[in-house]
PDB file of C-alpha atoms and ligand atoms in Angstrom:
ATOM      1  CA  MET T   6      86.375  33.744  88.212  1.00 90.00           C
ATOM      2  CA  LEU T   7      84.656  31.993  91.093  1.00 96.00           C
ATOM      3  CA  LEU T   8      83.373  28.379  91.358  1.00 98.00           C
ATOM      4  CA  LEU T   9      80.855  27.623  94.107  1.00 98.00           C
ATOM      5  CA  ALA T  10      80.614  23.913  94.862  1.00 98.00           C
ATOM      6  CA  THR T  11      77.585  23.671  97.103  1.00 98.00           C
ATOM      7  CA  ASP T  12      75.595  21.156  98.902  1.00 98.00           C
ATOM      8  CA  LEU T  13      71.807  21.503  98.303  1.00 98.00           C
ATOM      9  CA  ASP T  14      69.487  20.709 101.256  1.00 96.00           C
ATOM     10  CA  GLY T  15      70.212  23.152 104.103  1.00 97.00           C
ATOM     11  CA  THR T  16      72.707  25.078 102.044  1.00 98.00           C
ATOM     12  CA  LEU T  17      71.838  26.274  98.548  1.00 98.00           C
ATOM     13  CA  LEU T  18      68.261  25.390  99.230  1.00 98.00           C
ATOM     14  CA  GLY T  19      68.342  26.731 102.736  1.00 98.00           C
ATOM     15  CA  GLY T  20      68.131  30.075 104.469  1.00 97.00           C
ATOM     16  CA  HIS T  21      65.648  32.898 104.665  1.00 97.00           C
ATOM     17  CA  GLU T  22      63.598  33.509 101.584  1.00 97.00           C
ATOM     18  CA  ASP T  23      65.129  37.017 100.790  1.00 97.00           C
ATOM     19  CA  GLU T  24      68.695  35.769 101.212  1.00 97.00           C
ATOM     20  CA  LYS T  25      67.756  32.794  98.715  1.00 98.00           C
ATOM     21  CA  LEU T  26      66.584  35.152  96.183  1.00 97.00           C
ATOM     22  CA  LYS T  27      69.514  37.443  96.690  1.00 97.00           C
ATOM     23  CA  LEU T  28      72.023  34.547  96.221  1.00 97.00           C
ATOM     24  CA  TYR T  29      70.225  33.094  93.194  1.00 98.00           C
ATOM     25  CA  LYS T  30      70.192  36.482  91.610  1.00 97.00           C
ATOM     26  CA  ILE T  31      73.945  36.842  92.109  1.00 96.00           C
ATOM     27  CA  LEU T  32      74.652  33.289  90.598  1.00 97.00           C
ATOM     28  CA  ASN T  33      72.139  33.939  87.695  1.00 96.00           C
ATOM     29  CA  GLU T  34      73.465  37.327  86.721  1.00 95.00           C
ATOM     30  CA  ASN T  35      77.180  36.678  86.960  1.00 94.00           C
ATOM     31  CA  PRO T  36      78.497  34.248  84.299  1.00 92.00           C
ATOM     32  CA  GLY T  37      81.765  34.480  85.969  1.00 93.00           C
ATOM     33  CA  ILE T  38      80.577  32.395  88.752  1.00 96.00           C
ATOM     34  CA  LYS T  39      80.508  28.683  87.955  1.00 98.00           C
ATOM     35  CA  VAL T  40      78.218  26.520  90.164  1.00 98.00           C
ATOM     36  CA  VAL T  41      78.594  22.850  91.041  1.00 98.00           C
ATOM     37  CA  PHE T  42      75.846  21.008  92.861  1.00 98.00           C
ATOM     38  CA  VAL T  43      77.291  18.605  95.327  1.00 98.00           C
ATOM     39  CA  THR T  44      74.577  16.555  96.939  1.00 97.00           C
ATOM     40  CA  GLY T  45      73.451  13.386  98.727  1.00 92.00           C
ATOM     41  CA  ARG T  46      70.507  13.299  96.464  1.00 93.00           C
ATOM     42  CA  GLY T  47      70.298  10.959  93.436  1.00 93.00           C
ATOM     43  CA  LEU T  48      70.143  12.552  90.010  1.00 96.00           C
ATOM     44  CA  ASP T  49      66.456  11.944  89.590  1.00 95.00           C
ATOM     45  CA  SER T  50      65.680  14.101  92.639  1.00 94.00           C
ATOM     46  CA  VAL T  51      68.057  16.888  91.470  1.00 97.00           C
ATOM     47  CA  LYS T  52      66.268  17.034  88.018  1.00 97.00           C
ATOM     48  CA  PRO T  53      63.274  18.940  89.271  1.00 96.00           C
ATOM     49  CA  LEU T  54      65.486  21.880  90.397  1.00 97.00           C
ATOM     50  CA  LEU T  55      66.789  22.208  86.871  1.00 97.00           C
ATOM     51  CA  ASP T  56      63.447  23.182  85.557  1.00 95.00           C
ATOM     52  CA  ASP T  57      63.019  25.850  88.359  1.00 96.00           C
ATOM     53  CA  PRO T  58      63.453  29.270  86.836  1.00 93.00           C
ATOM     54  CA  ILE T  59      64.745  30.834  89.999  1.00 95.00           C
ATOM     55  CA  ILE T  60      67.371  28.262  91.275  1.00 97.00           C
ATOM     56  CA  PRO T  61      70.613  28.762  89.314  1.00 97.00           C
ATOM     57  CA  ASN T  62      71.525  25.979  86.795  1.00 96.00           C
ATOM     58  CA  PRO T  63      74.709  24.109  87.678  1.00 98.00           C
ATOM     59  CA  ASP T  64      77.627  23.631  85.315  1.00 98.00           C
ATOM     60  CA  TYR T  65      78.208  20.261  86.894  1.00 98.00           C
ATOM     61  CA  ILE T  66      76.251  17.963  89.282  1.00 98.00           C
ATOM     62  CA  ILE T  67      78.014  15.714  91.764  1.00 98.00           C
ATOM     63  CA  CYS T  68      75.301  13.620  93.309  1.00 96.00           C
ATOM     64  CA  ASP T  69      74.779  10.362  95.253  1.00 95.00           C
ATOM     65  CA  VAL T  70      77.270  11.712  97.864  1.00 93.00           C
ATOM     66  CA  GLY T  71      80.106  11.766  95.272  1.00 96.00           C
ATOM     67  CA  ALA T  72      79.319   8.607  93.404  1.00 96.00           C
ATOM     68  CA  THR T  73      77.796  10.253  90.285  1.00 97.00           C
ATOM     69  CA  VAL T  74      79.220  13.182  88.382  1.00 98.00           C
ATOM     70  CA  VAL T  75      77.464  14.690  85.330  1.00 98.00           C
ATOM     71  CA  ASP T  76      77.536  17.663  83.055  1.00 98.00           C
ATOM     72  CA  GLY T  77      74.834  20.123  84.341  1.00 98.00           C
ATOM     73  CA  ALA T  78      73.578  20.816  80.786  1.00 97.00           C
ATOM     74  CA  THR T  79      73.579  17.383  79.069  1.00 98.00           C
ATOM     75  CA  LEU T  80      73.420  15.293  82.287  1.00 98.00           C
ATOM     76  CA  LYS T  81      75.908  13.003  80.649  1.00 98.00           C
ATOM     77  CA  PRO T  82      78.524  11.273  82.927  1.00 98.00           C
ATOM     78  CA  VAL T  83      81.822  13.119  83.273  1.00 98.00           C
ATOM     79  CA  GLU T  84      84.487  10.749  82.023  1.00 98.00           C
ATOM     80  CA  PRO T  85      86.983   9.230  83.009  1.00 97.00           C
ATOM     81  CA  ILE T  86      85.907  10.099  86.571  1.00 98.00           C
ATOM     82  CA  GLN T  87      82.634   8.274  86.437  1.00 98.00           C
ATOM     83  CA  SER T  88      84.165   5.110  85.188  1.00 97.00           C
ATOM     84  CA  GLU T  89      86.826   5.168  87.852  1.00 97.00           C
ATOM     85  CA  ILE T  90      83.998   5.380  90.486  1.00 97.00           C
ATOM     86  CA  ASN T  91      82.014   2.566  88.825  1.00 96.00           C
ATOM     87  CA  ASP T  92      84.947   0.307  88.899  1.00 95.00           C
ATOM     88  CA  ARG T  93      84.912   0.567  92.788  1.00 95.00           C
ATOM     89  CA  TRP T  94      81.106  -0.421  93.195  1.00 96.00           C
ATOM     90  CA  PRO T  95      80.064  -4.025  93.580  1.00 95.00           C
ATOM     91  CA  GLY T  96      76.367  -3.326  92.775  1.00 94.00           C
ATOM     92  CA  ALA T  97      73.564  -2.619  95.074  1.00 93.00           C
ATOM     93  CA  LEU T  98      72.195  -6.103  95.217  1.00 93.00           C
ATOM     94  CA  LYS T  99      75.412  -7.460  96.687  1.00 94.00           C
ATOM     95  CA  VAL T 100      75.608  -4.475  99.122  1.00 95.00           C
ATOM     96  CA  ASP T 101      71.955  -4.962 100.378  1.00 93.00           C
ATOM     97  CA  LEU T 102      72.732  -8.634 100.743  1.00 94.00           C
ATOM     98  CA  TYR T 103      75.542  -7.746 103.218  1.00 94.00           C
ATOM     99  CA  MET T 104      73.572  -5.126 105.034  1.00 94.00           C
ATOM    100  CA  LYS T 105      70.320  -6.953 105.343  1.00 92.00           C
ATOM    101  CA  GLU T 106      71.845  -8.879 108.322  1.00 91.00           C
ATOM    102  CA  VAL T 107      72.738  -5.638 110.137  1.00 94.00           C
ATOM    103  CA  PRO T 108      70.111  -4.840 112.847  1.00 94.00           C
ATOM    104  CA  GLY T 109      68.786  -1.240 112.995  1.00 94.00           C
ATOM    105  CA  LEU T 110      69.137  -0.533 109.272  1.00 95.00           C
ATOM    106  CA  ARG T 111      66.211   0.508 106.992  1.00 94.00           C
ATOM    107  CA  LYS T 112      66.822   1.156 103.285  1.00 93.00           C
ATOM    108  CA  GLN T 113      65.939   4.694 102.118  1.00 93.00           C
ATOM    109  CA  LEU T 114      63.277   4.758  99.349  1.00 89.00           C
ATOM    110  CA  VAL T 115      65.055   7.326  97.244  1.00 86.00           C
ATOM    111  CA  PRO T 116      66.637   7.212  93.847  1.00 84.00           C
ATOM    112  CA  MET T 117      70.239   6.181  94.124  1.00 87.00           C
ATOM    113  CA  GLU T 118      73.071   4.919  92.014  1.00 91.00           C
ATOM    114  CA  ARG T 119      76.410   3.469  92.950  1.00 94.00           C
ATOM    115  CA  ARG T 120      75.528   3.888  96.654  1.00 94.00           C
ATOM    116  CA  CYS T 121      73.104   2.433  99.173  1.00 95.00           C
ATOM    117  CA  SER T 122      71.494   4.675 101.685  1.00 94.00           C
ATOM    118  CA  TYR T 123      69.855   3.726 104.844  1.00 95.00           C
ATOM    119  CA  TYR T 124      68.198   5.077 107.982  1.00 95.00           C
ATOM    120  CA  TYR T 125      69.545   3.827 111.147  1.00 95.00           C
ATOM    121  CA  ASP T 126      68.272   3.770 114.826  1.00 93.00           C
ATOM    122  CA  GLU T 127      69.785   3.051 118.100  1.00 91.00           C
ATOM    123  CA  ALA T 128      69.593  -0.641 117.546  1.00 92.00           C
ATOM    124  CA  VAL T 129      72.181  -0.481 114.820  1.00 92.00           C
ATOM    125  CA  ASP T 130      75.258  -2.547 115.161  1.00 93.00           C
ATOM    126  CA  MET T 131      77.815  -0.128 113.836  1.00 93.00           C
ATOM    127  CA  LYS T 132      80.752  -2.531 114.079  1.00 95.00           C
ATOM    128  CA  MET T 133      78.958  -5.180 112.175  1.00 95.00           C
ATOM    129  CA  LEU T 134      78.017  -2.697 109.503  1.00 95.00           C
ATOM    130  CA  GLU T 135      81.621  -1.358 109.218  1.00 95.00           C
ATOM    131  CA  GLU T 136      83.065  -4.897 109.025  1.00 96.00           C
ATOM    132  CA  ASN T 137      80.564  -5.944 106.234  1.00 96.00           C
ATOM    133  CA  ALA T 138      81.371  -2.670 104.334  1.00 96.00           C
ATOM    134  CA  LYS T 139      85.027  -3.308 104.708  1.00 95.00           C
ATOM    135  CA  GLU T 140      84.644  -6.830 103.370  1.00 95.00           C
ATOM    136  CA  LEU T 141      83.192  -5.286 100.138  1.00 95.00           C
ATOM    137  CA  GLY T 142      85.924  -2.532 100.255  1.00 95.00           C
ATOM    138  CA  LEU T 143      83.276   0.230 100.697  1.00 97.00           C
ATOM    139  CA  ASP T 144      82.992   3.281 102.819  1.00 95.00           C
ATOM    140  CA  VAL T 145      80.386   4.214 105.446  1.00 94.00           C
ATOM    141  CA  ILE T 146      79.329   7.838 105.915  1.00 88.00           C
ATOM    142  CA  VAL T 147      77.000   8.628 108.776  1.00 86.00           C
ATOM    143  CA  SER T 148      75.012  11.875 108.620  1.00 81.00           C
ATOM    144  CA  ALA T 149      72.490  14.049 110.556  1.00 76.00           C
ATOM    145  CA  GLY T 150      72.284  11.353 113.325  1.00 80.00           C
ATOM    146  CA  LYS T 151      69.960   9.152 111.151  1.00 87.00           C
ATOM    147  CA  PHE T 152      71.391   8.494 107.658  1.00 89.00           C
ATOM    148  CA  ILE T 153      73.954   6.130 106.528  1.00 92.00           C
ATOM    149  CA  ASP T 154      75.451   6.073 103.160  1.00 92.00           C
ATOM    150  CA  ILE T 155      77.517   3.076 101.821  1.00 95.00           C
ATOM    151  CA  LEU T 156      79.778   4.245  99.061  1.00 95.00           C
ATOM    152  CA  PRO T 157      82.480   2.900  96.710  1.00 96.00           C
ATOM    153  CA  GLY T 158      85.806   2.788  98.683  1.00 96.00           C
ATOM    154  CA  GLY T 159      87.535   6.226  98.757  1.00 95.00           C
ATOM    155  CA  ILE T 160      84.473   8.018  97.076  1.00 96.00           C
ATOM    156  CA  ASN T 161      82.891  10.936  98.783  1.00 95.00           C
ATOM    157  CA  LYS T 162      81.822  14.438  97.730  1.00 97.00           C
ATOM    158  CA  GLY T 163      85.397  15.823  98.333  1.00 98.00           C
ATOM    159  CA  PHE T 164      87.105  13.089  96.106  1.00 98.00           C
ATOM    160  CA  THR T 165      84.892  13.670  93.174  1.00 98.00           C
ATOM    161  CA  LEU T 166      85.010  17.457  93.444  1.00 98.00           C
ATOM    162  CA  ARG T 167      88.783  17.197  93.608  1.00 98.00           C
ATOM    163  CA  LYS T 168      89.005  15.070  90.547  1.00 98.00           C
ATOM    164  CA  LEU T 169      86.477  17.334  88.656  1.00 98.00           C
ATOM    165  CA  MET T 170      88.547  20.586  89.577  1.00 98.00           C
ATOM    166  CA  GLU T 171      91.837  18.914  88.471  1.00 98.00           C
ATOM    167  CA  MET T 172      90.238  17.874  85.339  1.00 98.00           C
ATOM    168  CA  LEU T 173      88.841  21.331  84.589  1.00 98.00           C
ATOM    169  CA  ASN T 174      92.078  22.948  85.679  1.00 98.00           C
ATOM    170  CA  VAL T 175      90.302  25.337  88.067  1.00 98.00           C
ATOM    171  CA  PRO T 176      92.892  27.136  90.238  1.00 97.00           C
ATOM    172  CA  GLU T 177      92.327  26.296  94.005  1.00 96.00           C
ATOM    173  CA  GLY T 178      91.998  29.944  95.024  1.00 95.00           C
ATOM    174  CA  GLU T 179      88.986  30.411  92.849  1.00 96.00           C
ATOM    175  CA  ILE T 180      87.004  27.519  94.532  1.00 98.00           C
ATOM    176  CA  ILE T 181      84.569  27.906  97.422  1.00 98.00           C
ATOM    177  CA  VAL T 182      82.716  24.882  98.921  1.00 98.00           C
ATOM    178  CA  ALA T 183      79.758  25.107 101.105  1.00 98.00           C
ATOM    179  CA  GLY T 184      77.793  22.594 103.272  1.00 98.00           C
ATOM    180  CA  ASP T 185      75.975  21.942 106.424  1.00 97.00           C
ATOM    181  CA  THR T 186      76.077  18.262 107.565  1.00 93.00           C
ATOM    182  CA  LEU T 187      78.780  15.618 108.160  1.00 89.00           C
ATOM    183  CA  ASN T 188      78.535  14.209 104.549  1.00 89.00           C
ATOM    184  CA  ASP T 189      79.938  17.514 103.563  1.00 96.00           C
ATOM    185  CA  LEU T 190      83.130  17.077 105.675  1.00 96.00           C
ATOM    186  CA  SER T 191      85.114  15.695 102.849  1.00 96.00           C
ATOM    187  CA  LEU T 192      84.469  18.871 100.837  1.00 98.00           C
ATOM    188  CA  PHE T 193      86.181  20.910 103.588  1.00 98.00           C
ATOM    189  CA  GLN T 194      89.056  18.313 103.746  1.00 97.00           C
ATOM    190  CA  THR T 195      89.994  19.125 100.254  1.00 97.00           C
ATOM    191  CA  GLY T 196      91.618  22.291 101.597  1.00 96.00           C
ATOM    192  CA  TYR T 197      89.647  24.557  99.223  1.00 98.00           C
ATOM    193  CA  ASN T 198      88.131  27.571 100.893  1.00 98.00           C
ATOM    194  CA  GLY T 199      84.890  26.547 102.475  1.00 98.00           C
ATOM    195  CA  VAL T 200      81.755  27.870 104.227  1.00 98.00           C
ATOM    196  CA  VAL T 201      80.076  25.864 106.852  1.00 98.00           C
ATOM    197  CA  VAL T 202      76.684  27.658 106.731  1.00 98.00           C
ATOM    198  CA  GLY T 203      74.685  28.674 109.888  1.00 97.00           C
ATOM    199  CA  GLY T 204      72.422  26.004 111.279  1.00 95.00           C
ATOM    200  CA  ALA T 205      75.039  23.335 110.429  1.00 96.00           C
ATOM    201  CA  GLU T 206      75.193  20.024 112.234  1.00 93.00           C
ATOM    202  CA  ASP T 207      77.345  20.487 115.395  1.00 94.00           C
ATOM    203  CA  VAL T 208      79.566  17.493 114.576  1.00 93.00           C
ATOM    204  CA  LEU T 209      80.509  19.233 111.199  1.00 95.00           C
ATOM    205  CA  LYS T 210      81.282  22.555 112.955  1.00 97.00           C
ATOM    206  CA  GLU T 211      83.508  20.653 115.549  1.00 97.00           C
ATOM    207  CA  ALA T 212      85.295  18.723 112.850  1.00 97.00           C
ATOM    208  CA  THR T 213      86.108  21.918 110.908  1.00 97.00           C
ATOM    209  CA  ALA T 214      86.774  24.141 113.875  1.00 97.00           C
ATOM    210  CA  ASP T 215      90.514  24.445 113.659  1.00 95.00           C
ATOM    211  CA  GLN T 216      90.661  24.445 109.829  1.00 95.00           C
ATOM    212  CA  LYS T 217      92.124  27.697 108.474  1.00 94.00           C
ATOM    213  CA  SER T 218      90.482  27.200 105.004  1.00 97.00           C
ATOM    214  CA  VAL T 219      86.957  27.003 106.609  1.00 98.00           C
ATOM    215  CA  PHE T 220      84.739  29.973 107.498  1.00 98.00           C
ATOM    216  CA  HIS T 221      81.923  29.472 109.910  1.00 98.00           C
ATOM    217  CA  ALA T 222      78.892  31.596 108.807  1.00 98.00           C
ATOM    218  CA  THR T 223      76.168  32.942 111.013  1.00 98.00           C
ATOM    219  CA  SER T 224      73.248  32.945 108.650  1.00 98.00           C
ATOM    220  CA  ASN T 225      71.614  29.693 107.490  1.00 98.00           C
ATOM    221  CA  GLY T 226      71.919  28.307 104.002  1.00 98.00           C
ATOM    222  CA  CYS T 227      72.130  31.050 101.192  1.00 98.00           C
ATOM    223  CA  GLY T 228      72.808  33.869 103.659  1.00 98.00           C
ATOM    224  CA  GLY T 229      75.817  31.975 104.928  1.00 98.00           C
ATOM    225  CA  ILE T 230      77.084  31.419 101.434  1.00 98.00           C
ATOM    226  CA  ILE T 231      76.961  35.173 100.745  1.00 97.00           C
ATOM    227  CA  GLU T 232      78.778  35.798 104.059  1.00 97.00           C
ATOM    228  CA  GLY T 233      81.368  33.351 102.773  1.00 97.00           C
ATOM    229  CA  PHE T 234      81.818  35.092  99.432  1.00 97.00           C
ATOM    230  CA  ARG T 235      82.664  38.291 101.371  1.00 96.00           C
ATOM    231  CA  PHE T 236      84.852  36.616 103.876  1.00 97.00           C
ATOM    232  CA  PHE T 237      86.927  35.115 100.983  1.00 96.00           C
ATOM    233  CA  GLY T 238      87.423  38.492  99.363  1.00 92.00           C
ATOM    234  CA  HIS T 239      84.556  38.673  96.739  1.00 88.00           C
ATOM    235  CA  LEU T 240      83.382  41.824  98.280  1.00 78.00           C
ATOM    236  CA  GLU T 241      81.337  42.710  95.124  1.00 80.00           C
ATOM    237  CA  TYR T 242      78.633  40.257  96.052  1.00 78.00           C
TER     238      TYR T 242
HETATM  239 MG1  LIG P  16      72.874  19.467 103.446  1.00 56.51          MG
END
């Protein structure tokens, strides 16, 4: 068995058209490969992908940068993991109130739950931002040089994936994670085998450069994931 826990934008949704089709075919035709989406998107902006006949349907979806975890078929929260996350979130209204006073932040107009996401510019007061987040017991994740996610304390993509894998008793050796930006770093820090796909953010490449469990692919997106499958011994794909 193999379980692919993959970021979406720039990773499962990235790469050359022919390599995308090739990977989607592999995932759709091999029921022995389980798929978990692990994305910064909110659930509402993952849903349209589930109706796409070509993109493989996930067994589970981790979204909101790790703050939401649902069953891929029923879209029901995975308990008790979801409740544990909810307990660490003070509510968006309170977070917005604290962040409103930080210069250089602009709220993202995307669907989100149990996290607040912003754009930032050079005017941002990162120290004030971090202090305000700390006061609420929250974590700050910076990504792609322009996005900031405020998350429940200790929650990130890697935390929630690890909880899910432990709950499902998936052997570590059967898991491959994949991603392309800094908000994927926590996936690689789980210690599971991982693929940093081609075209990834430099800061992610640097942060994972010395990690033995991480393979740095040449091809972008899906092509990189296929390279990773082979690198980790799944030569049949
Ligand atoms: Mg991405």
